[in-house]
Short mmCIF file of C-alpha atoms in Angstrom, two decimals:
data_model
loop_
_atom_site.label_atom_id
_atom_site.label_comp_id
_atom_site.label_asym_id
_atom_site.label_seq_id
_atom_site.Cartn_x
_atom_site.Cartn_y
_atom_site.Cartn_z
CA MET Z 12 0.09 -0.03 0.30
CA PRO Z 13 1.53 3.49 -0.51
CA ALA Z 14 2.53 5.38 2.15
CA LEU Z 15 0.27 8.55 2.69
CA ALA Z 16 1.44 12.00 3.04
CA ALA Z 17 2.02 13.19 6.92
CA PRO Z 18 -0.52 15.10 8.42
CA VAL Z 19 0.10 18.72 8.50
CA ASP Z 20 -1.34 21.42 11.07
CA ALA Z 21 -4.48 23.19 10.79
CA PRO Z 22 -6.29 24.48 8.64
CA TRP Z 23 -4.24 22.21 5.91
CA ASP Z 24 -4.88 19.25 7.83
CA ALA Z 25 -8.09 18.45 5.15
CA VAL Z 26 -6.32 18.71 2.27
CA TRP Z 27 -4.79 15.77 0.93
CA GLY Z 28 -1.91 15.15 -2.02
CA GLN Z 29 -1.74 18.65 -2.88
CA GLU Z 30 1.88 19.33 -0.94
CA GLU Z 31 3.19 21.81 -3.38
CA ALA Z 32 -0.19 23.78 -3.18
CA VAL Z 33 -0.29 23.97 0.01
CA ARG Z 34 3.01 25.24 0.12
CA SER Z 35 2.29 28.42 -2.52
CA LEU Z 36 -1.07 29.20 -0.51
CA ARG Z 37 0.40 29.33 2.83
CA ALA Z 38 3.02 31.40 1.78
CA ALA Z 39 0.59 33.50 0.65
CA ALA Z 40 -1.55 34.03 3.84
CA GLU Z 41 1.56 34.66 5.49
CA ASP Z 42 3.32 36.94 3.65
CA PRO Z 43 1.40 40.37 2.47
CA ALA Z 44 3.90 40.47 -0.44
CA MET Z 45 2.90 37.05 -1.74
CA LEU Z 46 -0.55 37.52 -1.43
CA ALA Z 47 -2.94 38.37 -4.75
CA HIS Z 48 -6.30 39.72 -4.57
CA ALA Z 49 -7.71 36.92 -6.86
CA TRP Z 50 -6.97 33.11 -7.03
CA LEU Z 51 -8.38 30.73 -9.54
CA ILE Z 52 -7.66 26.85 -8.53
CA VAL Z 53 -7.90 24.22 -11.19
CA GLY Z 54 -8.10 20.96 -11.25
CA PRO Z 55 -10.39 17.66 -12.39
CA PRO Z 56 -12.68 17.09 -10.44
CA GLY Z 57 -12.36 15.07 -7.00
CA SER Z 58 -8.77 16.50 -6.88
CA GLY Z 59 -9.74 18.71 -3.86
CA ARG Z 60 -10.32 22.30 -5.20
CA SER Z 61 -13.12 23.19 -2.81
CA THR Z 62 -11.33 21.74 0.20
CA LEU Z 63 -8.17 23.64 -0.59
CA ALA Z 64 -10.11 26.86 -1.32
CA ARG Z 65 -11.66 26.41 2.29
CA ALA Z 66 -8.16 26.13 4.07
CA PHE Z 67 -6.95 28.82 2.42
CA ALA Z 68 -9.62 31.11 3.34
CA ALA Z 69 -9.37 29.98 7.00
CA ALA Z 70 -5.58 30.39 7.26
CA LEU Z 71 -6.20 34.11 5.35
CA ILE Z 72 -9.48 35.23 7.82
CA ALA Z 73 -7.88 33.22 11.28
CA GLU Z 74 -5.28 34.61 13.35
CA PRO Z 75 -2.19 32.38 13.46
CA GLY Z 76 -3.04 29.59 15.97
CA ASP Z 77 -6.69 30.45 16.09
CA GLU Z 78 -8.05 27.28 15.79
CA ALA Z 79 -11.59 27.38 16.99
CA ALA Z 80 -11.69 30.52 14.19
CA MET Z 81 -9.93 28.36 11.77
CA HIS Z 82 -12.59 25.30 12.23
CA GLN Z 83 -15.65 27.98 12.15
CA VAL Z 84 -14.35 29.44 8.48
CA LEU Z 85 -14.17 25.09 7.45
CA ALA Z 86 -17.63 24.65 8.85
CA GLY Z 87 -18.76 27.76 6.47
CA THR Z 88 -20.14 29.25 9.42
CA HIS Z 89 -18.06 32.57 9.88
CA PRO Z 90 -19.15 35.85 9.49
CA ASP Z 91 -16.21 37.06 6.92
CA LEU Z 92 -16.39 33.68 4.62
CA THR Z 93 -19.00 34.26 1.81
CA ALA Z 94 -19.32 30.76 -0.47
CA LEU Z 95 -20.95 29.92 -3.38
CA ARG Z 96 -21.57 26.56 -4.39
CA THR Z 97 -24.46 26.43 -6.74
CA GLU Z 98 -26.72 23.38 -6.94
CA GLN Z 99 -28.38 24.64 -10.37
CA VAL Z 100 -27.06 24.31 -14.03
CA VAL Z 101 -25.77 28.01 -14.06
CA ILE Z 102 -24.87 30.38 -11.59
CA ARG Z 103 -27.46 33.02 -11.42
CA ILE Z 104 -26.65 36.59 -12.17
CA ASP Z 105 -28.47 38.04 -9.13
CA GLU Z 106 -26.17 35.39 -6.83
CA ALA Z 107 -23.17 36.86 -8.55
CA ARG Z 108 -24.28 40.73 -7.63
CA ARG Z 109 -24.64 39.53 -4.26
CA LEU Z 110 -21.33 38.18 -4.20
CA VAL Z 111 -19.92 41.58 -5.30
CA GLU Z 112 -21.97 43.32 -2.65
CA ARG Z 113 -20.45 41.32 0.20
CA ALA Z 114 -16.78 41.79 -1.45
CA TYR Z 115 -16.81 45.35 -0.60
CA PHE Z 116 -17.73 44.99 3.46
CA ALA Z 117 -14.90 45.18 5.53
CA PRO Z 118 -13.91 42.31 7.61
CA SER Z 119 -15.76 41.81 10.93
CA LEU Z 120 -14.21 39.57 13.14
CA GLY Z 121 -11.07 38.20 10.74
CA ARG Z 122 -7.85 39.73 9.03
CA HIS Z 123 -9.48 39.29 5.45
CA ARG Z 124 -12.84 38.74 3.95
CA VAL Z 125 -12.80 35.75 1.60
CA ILE Z 126 -14.87 35.25 -1.23
CA VAL Z 127 -15.05 31.60 -2.74
CA VAL Z 128 -16.56 30.62 -5.84
CA GLU Z 129 -16.76 26.65 -6.03
CA ASP Z 130 -18.38 26.45 -9.38
CA ALA Z 131 -16.89 29.14 -11.40
CA ASP Z 132 -17.23 27.20 -14.42
CA ARG Z 133 -20.71 27.59 -14.24
CA MET Z 134 -20.54 31.23 -14.86
CA THR Z 135 -22.27 32.69 -17.90
CA GLU Z 136 -20.50 35.43 -19.90
CA ARG Z 137 -23.09 38.06 -18.31
CA THR Z 138 -22.51 36.72 -14.68
CA SER Z 139 -18.80 36.65 -15.11
CA ASN Z 140 -19.20 40.13 -16.60
CA VAL Z 141 -20.78 41.16 -13.41
CA LEU Z 142 -17.31 40.00 -11.19
CA LEU Z 143 -14.95 41.81 -13.71
CA LYS Z 144 -15.45 45.40 -11.66
CA ALA Z 145 -14.50 43.64 -8.45
CA LEU Z 146 -11.75 41.65 -9.41
CA GLU Z 147 -10.13 44.83 -11.02
CA GLU Z 148 -10.41 46.86 -8.08
CA PRO Z 149 -11.12 44.72 -5.02
CA PRO Z 150 -11.20 46.28 -1.22
CA GLU Z 151 -7.63 45.94 0.42
CA HIS Z 152 -9.11 43.45 2.71
CA THR Z 153 -11.14 40.95 0.54
CA VAL Z 154 -9.43 38.10 -1.51
CA TRP Z 155 -11.59 35.82 -4.20
CA VAL Z 156 -10.87 32.20 -4.42
CA LEU Z 157 -12.52 30.69 -7.48
CA CYS Z 158 -12.85 26.87 -8.48
CA ALA Z 159 -12.79 25.31 -11.52
CA PRO Z 160 -11.84 22.22 -13.50
CA SER Z 161 -9.72 24.30 -16.27
CA ASP Z 162 -8.72 27.85 -16.72
CA ALA Z 163 -10.29 26.97 -19.86
CA ASP Z 164 -13.63 27.05 -18.71
CA LEU Z 165 -13.93 30.80 -17.55
CA LEU Z 166 -13.56 33.52 -20.14
CA PRO Z 167 -10.31 35.45 -20.53
CA THR Z 168 -11.21 38.47 -19.05
CA ILE Z 169 -11.69 36.90 -15.71
CA ARG Z 170 -8.40 34.48 -16.33
CA SER Z 171 -6.52 37.62 -16.71
CA ARG Z 172 -7.22 38.90 -13.01
CA VAL Z 173 -6.40 35.97 -11.06
CA ARG Z 174 -3.31 34.13 -10.10
CA LEU Z 175 -3.70 30.45 -11.58
CA LEU Z 176 -2.99 27.62 -9.00
CA ARG Z 177 -3.10 24.00 -10.94
CA LEU Z 178 -3.91 21.01 -8.56
CA ARG Z 179 -2.24 17.49 -9.35
CA GLU Z 180 -3.75 14.57 -10.35
CA PRO Z 181 -3.48 11.79 -7.61
CA ASP Z 182 -2.42 8.46 -8.68
CA VAL Z 183 -5.11 5.37 -8.65
CA ASP Z 184 -2.88 3.74 -5.94
CA ASP Z 185 -2.47 6.69 -3.71
CA VAL Z 186 -6.04 7.35 -3.90
CA ALA Z 187 -7.12 3.72 -3.32
CA ALA Z 188 -5.11 3.92 -0.10
CA LEU Z 189 -6.98 6.61 1.01
CA ILE Z 190 -10.34 5.24 0.54
CA ALA Z 191 -9.48 2.21 2.39
CA GLN Z 192 -8.00 3.69 5.02
CA ARG Z 193 -11.03 6.14 5.49
CA THR Z 194 -13.63 3.38 4.70
CA GLY Z 195 -12.15 -0.22 5.55
CA VAL Z 196 -13.11 -1.24 2.29
CA PRO Z 197 -10.86 -4.16 1.08
CA LEU Z 198 -7.91 -2.44 -1.06
CA ASP Z 199 -9.17 -4.76 -4.05
CA VAL Z 200 -12.76 -2.82 -4.18
CA ALA Z 201 -10.93 0.54 -3.40
CA GLU Z 202 -8.41 0.27 -6.24
CA GLN Z 203 -11.46 -1.03 -8.60
CA SER Z 204 -13.19 2.54 -7.25
CA ALA Z 205 -10.05 4.51 -7.82
CA ARG Z 206 -9.75 3.04 -11.28
CA HIS Z 207 -13.42 3.77 -12.35
CA ALA Z 208 -13.77 6.92 -10.87
CA GLN Z 209 -10.74 8.10 -12.73
CA ARG Z 210 -8.98 9.44 -9.44
CA HIS Z 211 -12.08 11.58 -8.52
CA ILE Z 212 -11.81 10.73 -4.92
CA GLY Z 213 -15.31 11.77 -3.63
CA MET Z 214 -16.71 9.19 -6.68
CA ALA Z 215 -14.31 6.52 -5.86
CA GLN Z 216 -15.52 6.41 -2.25
CA ARG Z 217 -19.24 6.47 -3.25
CA LEU Z 218 -18.20 3.35 -5.47
CA ALA Z 219 -16.33 1.80 -2.78
CA THR Z 220 -19.03 2.06 0.06
CA ASP Z 221 -22.06 1.63 -2.38
CA ALA Z 222 -22.46 -1.97 -3.87
CA ASP Z 223 -25.70 -0.66 -5.58
CA ALA Z 224 -23.55 2.54 -7.65
CA ARG Z 225 -21.05 -0.07 -8.48
CA ALA Z 226 -23.76 -2.43 -10.26
CA ARG Z 227 -25.34 0.90 -11.94
CA ARG Z 228 -22.00 1.50 -13.51
CA ALA Z 229 -21.74 -1.83 -14.54
CA GLU Z 230 -24.83 -2.34 -15.99
CA THR Z 231 -24.58 1.04 -18.26
CA VAL Z 232 -21.26 -0.14 -19.50
CA GLU Z 233 -22.30 -3.54 -20.11
CA GLY Z 234 -25.38 -2.14 -22.01
CA VAL Z 235 -22.82 0.32 -24.12
CA LEU Z 236 -20.64 -2.53 -24.98
CA ARG Z 237 -23.41 -4.58 -26.56
CA VAL Z 238 -24.61 -1.95 -28.48
CA ARG Z 239 -24.73 -3.20 -32.25
CA GLY Z 240 -27.50 -1.43 -34.06
CA ILE Z 241 -29.66 1.62 -33.61
CA SER Z 242 -32.48 -0.03 -31.83
CA ASP Z 243 -29.55 -1.06 -29.45
CA ALA Z 244 -28.88 2.57 -29.15
CA VAL Z 245 -32.11 3.99 -28.25
CA GLU Z 246 -32.85 0.96 -25.83
CA VAL Z 247 -29.39 1.65 -24.19
CA ALA Z 248 -30.09 5.33 -24.17
CA GLY Z 249 -33.54 5.44 -22.78
CA SER Z 250 -32.03 2.82 -19.87
CA VAL Z 251 -29.33 5.26 -19.00
CA VAL Z 252 -31.97 8.47 -18.68
CA ARG Z 253 -34.15 5.99 -16.60
CA VAL Z 254 -31.42 5.06 -13.93
CA ALA Z 255 -29.93 8.54 -13.99
CA THR Z 256 -33.23 10.26 -13.50
CA ASP Z 257 -34.34 7.64 -10.54
CA ASP Z 258 -30.64 8.23 -9.20
CA ALA Z 259 -31.39 11.48 -9.13
CA LYS Z 260 -34.69 11.63 -7.54
CA ALA Z 261 -33.06 9.04 -4.79
CA LEU Z 262 -30.48 11.91 -4.28
CA THR Z 263 -32.84 14.85 -3.97
CA ALA Z 264 -36.24 13.95 -2.52
CA GLN Z 265 -36.00 13.48 1.15
CA ARG Z 266 -33.73 16.46 1.04
CA ASP Z 267 -36.48 18.37 -0.68
CA GLU Z 268 -39.29 16.93 1.73
CA GLU Z 269 -37.14 18.17 4.82
CA GLU Z 270 -36.78 21.92 3.20
CA ARG Z 271 -40.27 21.59 2.52
CA ALA Z 272 -41.26 20.70 6.47
CA ALA Z 273 -38.66 23.19 7.75
CA LEU Z 274 -39.93 26.06 5.57
CA LEU Z 275 -43.75 25.42 6.59
CA ARG Z 276 -42.63 24.89 10.59
CA THR Z 277 -40.63 28.74 10.16
CA LEU Z 278 -43.89 29.94 8.57
CA GLY Z 279 -46.10 28.64 11.54
CA VAL Z 280 -47.81 26.18 9.15
CA ALA Z 281 -48.54 23.02 11.28
CA PRO Z 282 -47.78 19.67 10.11
CA GLY Z 283 -50.74 18.22 7.57
CA ALA Z 284 -52.65 21.91 7.56
CA ALA Z 285 -53.38 23.82 4.44
CA VAL Z 286 -51.01 26.25 3.26
CA PRO Z 287 -52.26 29.69 3.59
CA PRO Z 288 -52.47 31.54 0.69
CA ALA Z 289 -50.26 34.26 1.82
CA VAL Z 290 -47.24 31.90 2.10
CA ARG Z 291 -47.67 29.99 -0.68
CA GLY Z 292 -45.24 32.53 -2.81
CA GLN Z 293 -42.17 31.30 -0.96
CA LEU Z 294 -43.59 27.97 -1.31
CA SER Z 295 -43.56 28.27 -4.98
CA ALA Z 296 -39.85 29.93 -4.70
CA LEU Z 297 -38.50 26.94 -3.01
CA GLU Z 298 -39.96 24.38 -5.05
CA ASP Z 299 -38.70 26.33 -8.09
CA ASP Z 300 -35.08 26.07 -6.63
CA GLN Z 301 -35.69 22.53 -5.92
CA LYS Z 302 -36.82 21.75 -9.56
CA ARG Z 303 -33.49 23.67 -10.76
CA ARG Z 304 -31.60 21.91 -8.42
CA ALA Z 305 -33.13 17.96 -9.70
CA THR Z 306 -32.13 19.33 -13.10
CA ARG Z 307 -28.79 19.63 -12.70
CA SER Z 308 -28.65 16.24 -10.33
CA LEU Z 309 -30.02 14.42 -13.41
CA ARG Z 310 -27.63 16.19 -15.85
CA ASP Z 311 -24.47 15.54 -13.38
CA GLY Z 312 -25.79 12.11 -13.05
CA ILE Z 313 -25.99 11.61 -17.33
CA ASP Z 314 -22.27 13.73 -17.44
CA ARG Z 315 -20.83 10.77 -14.94
CA VAL Z 316 -22.04 8.06 -17.14
CA LEU Z 317 -20.83 9.67 -20.41
CA THR Z 318 -17.48 10.33 -18.24
CA ASP Z 319 -17.23 6.71 -17.90
CA LEU Z 320 -18.21 6.11 -21.61
CA GLN Z 321 -15.18 8.14 -22.51
CA SER Z 322 -12.69 5.91 -20.28
CA LEU Z 323 -14.25 2.88 -21.86
CA TYR Z 324 -13.42 4.27 -25.37
CA ARG Z 325 -9.81 5.91 -24.14
CA ASP Z 326 -9.03 2.23 -23.26
CA VAL Z 327 -9.92 1.06 -26.78
CA VAL Z 328 -7.60 3.94 -28.12
CA VAL Z 329 -4.71 2.99 -25.77
CA ILE Z 330 -4.80 -0.95 -27.16
CA GLN Z 331 -4.92 0.43 -30.84
CA PHE Z 332 -2.06 2.56 -29.95
CA GLY Z 333 -0.10 -0.65 -28.10
CA ARG Z 334 -0.08 0.89 -24.81
CA ASP Z 335 -2.52 -1.14 -22.75
CA GLY Z 336 -0.54 -0.86 -19.20
CA ASP Z 337 -2.90 1.07 -17.75
CA LEU Z 338 -6.83 0.39 -18.44
CA ILE Z 339 -9.17 2.09 -16.58
CA ASN Z 340 -12.03 -0.81 -17.17
CA ARG Z 341 -9.59 -3.81 -17.28
CA GLU Z 342 -12.33 -5.94 -16.11
CA TYR Z 343 -14.04 -5.58 -19.43
CA GLU Z 344 -10.38 -6.42 -21.34
CA ARG Z 345 -11.71 -8.69 -23.29
CA ASP Z 346 -14.51 -6.80 -25.11
CA LEU Z 347 -12.42 -3.59 -25.45
CA ARG Z 348 -9.68 -5.65 -27.41
CA ALA Z 349 -12.47 -6.59 -29.86
CA ILE Z 350 -13.71 -3.63 -30.20
CA ALA Z 351 -9.96 -2.55 -30.75
CA ALA Z 352 -9.54 -5.24 -33.54
CA ASP Z 353 -12.98 -4.29 -35.28
CA TRP Z 354 -12.48 -0.58 -35.28
CA THR Z 355 -10.16 1.99 -36.93
CA PRO Z 356 -8.25 4.33 -34.54
CA GLU Z 357 -10.02 7.21 -36.44
CA ARG Z 358 -13.59 5.52 -35.59
CA THR Z 359 -12.70 5.56 -31.72
CA LEU Z 360 -11.57 9.15 -31.63
CA GLY Z 361 -14.74 10.22 -33.47
CA VAL Z 362 -16.66 8.36 -30.84
CA LEU Z 363 -14.55 10.05 -28.27
CA ASP Z 364 -15.05 13.54 -29.70
CA ARG Z 365 -18.72 12.71 -30.11
CA ILE Z 366 -19.04 11.91 -26.11
CA ALA Z 367 -17.28 15.40 -25.62
CA GLU Z 368 -19.59 16.82 -27.78
CA THR Z 369 -22.81 15.28 -26.00
CA ARG Z 370 -21.28 16.30 -22.90
CA ARG Z 371 -21.09 20.35 -23.94
CA ASN Z 372 -24.58 19.83 -25.41
CA LEU Z 373 -26.24 18.95 -22.23
CA GLN Z 374 -24.61 21.83 -20.27
CA GLN Z 375 -26.66 23.92 -22.88
CA ASN Z 376 -30.24 22.12 -21.65
CA VAL Z 377 -30.49 19.80 -24.61
CA ALA Z 378 -33.07 16.99 -24.33
CA PRO Z 379 -30.84 14.27 -22.13
CA LEU Z 380 -32.48 11.33 -24.21
CA LEU Z 381 -32.16 12.65 -27.76
CA ALA Z 382 -28.37 13.68 -26.74
CA LEU Z 383 -27.53 10.11 -25.89
CA GLU Z 384 -29.57 8.30 -28.36
CA SER Z 385 -27.74 10.51 -31.23
CA MET Z 386 -24.27 9.72 -29.59
CA LEU Z 387 -24.83 6.10 -29.11
CA ILE Z 388 -25.80 5.63 -32.89
CA THR Z 389 -22.52 7.04 -33.76
CA VAL Z 390 -20.89 4.45 -31.23
CA ALA Z 391 -23.48 1.96 -33.02
CA THR Z 392 -22.75 2.97 -36.65
CA GLY Z 393 -19.72 5.26 -36.61
CA THR Z 394 -21.59 8.04 -37.95
CA THR Z 395 -22.98 11.14 -36.87
CA PRO Z 396 -26.52 11.31 -37.39
#
């Protein structure tokens, strides 16, 4: 089992596998001459962007050695921290305006005011433009920390106003060791989960601890491997959407009900009582937010499926070019080798391009079922419908 990095002191002890990034941010928090007013932390999903951003915020806000204040920042309850993590498809422009307003408040208790945007890649151009002035002329004690998978996900005007910090992608063995240590699952399960999650720590932990999630992934991958014609493509696309919809409902239904009950309780409505007309507007607003969250949850679920399929055909390309020592889906090596022998590399690369295009289209509100059907027809026929 690979050795895990030795733990470091608060607030950095929650960060795993990013020693170089921790050194850079620790130095910036300790030395005003090294502190930029705006940062962009980029790294693949699961690399710990948000965890690192919170640790940096804690180091900036709390006095050195004040672990109580650090833990308050890490918990998201410190008044000098403003954090945005959208649960909807995009960050709304009114949310960005509220962030800018908060940015101009002086720190109330801490050394700095810190604004963390965990999903900066979900800002539209109009929303990004709202932030520009605040990034160009920030107040003296305010620090912005944006997080995104890649700097290419943000407008050039935003990128030019931030200091970029790239996170490293951990090794599969390191992620497996971490998951086994955290959860107690057998190392072989942790290793398979780390591979299938493509080193995404959160997803690897979910796969390792949820047999149903592993079964759903296997069902989807095996279904796609059986696609031979248009009728297969349509059937598998429908199955993927149904599974993703059920998964999204399972993740959001209980939370939706708890939020509804909490709102009615706050408004003084007894359980089971009719909702008075005066509070129906607030209830309707909550339901609208929940619908947008459900839409994002569904699209995120389908995006995870597409990420799995990218790994599948990435393995095919690796085999076709004779570099097959690092397969993500080694459990399906026989099927992958059959595809590699039957297809040209150009066809495989075309399928990968089509999957990437489908992922982009889903972020633009394309109907998921139609997008998946079209993509799987390309898998079946080698042509774009």
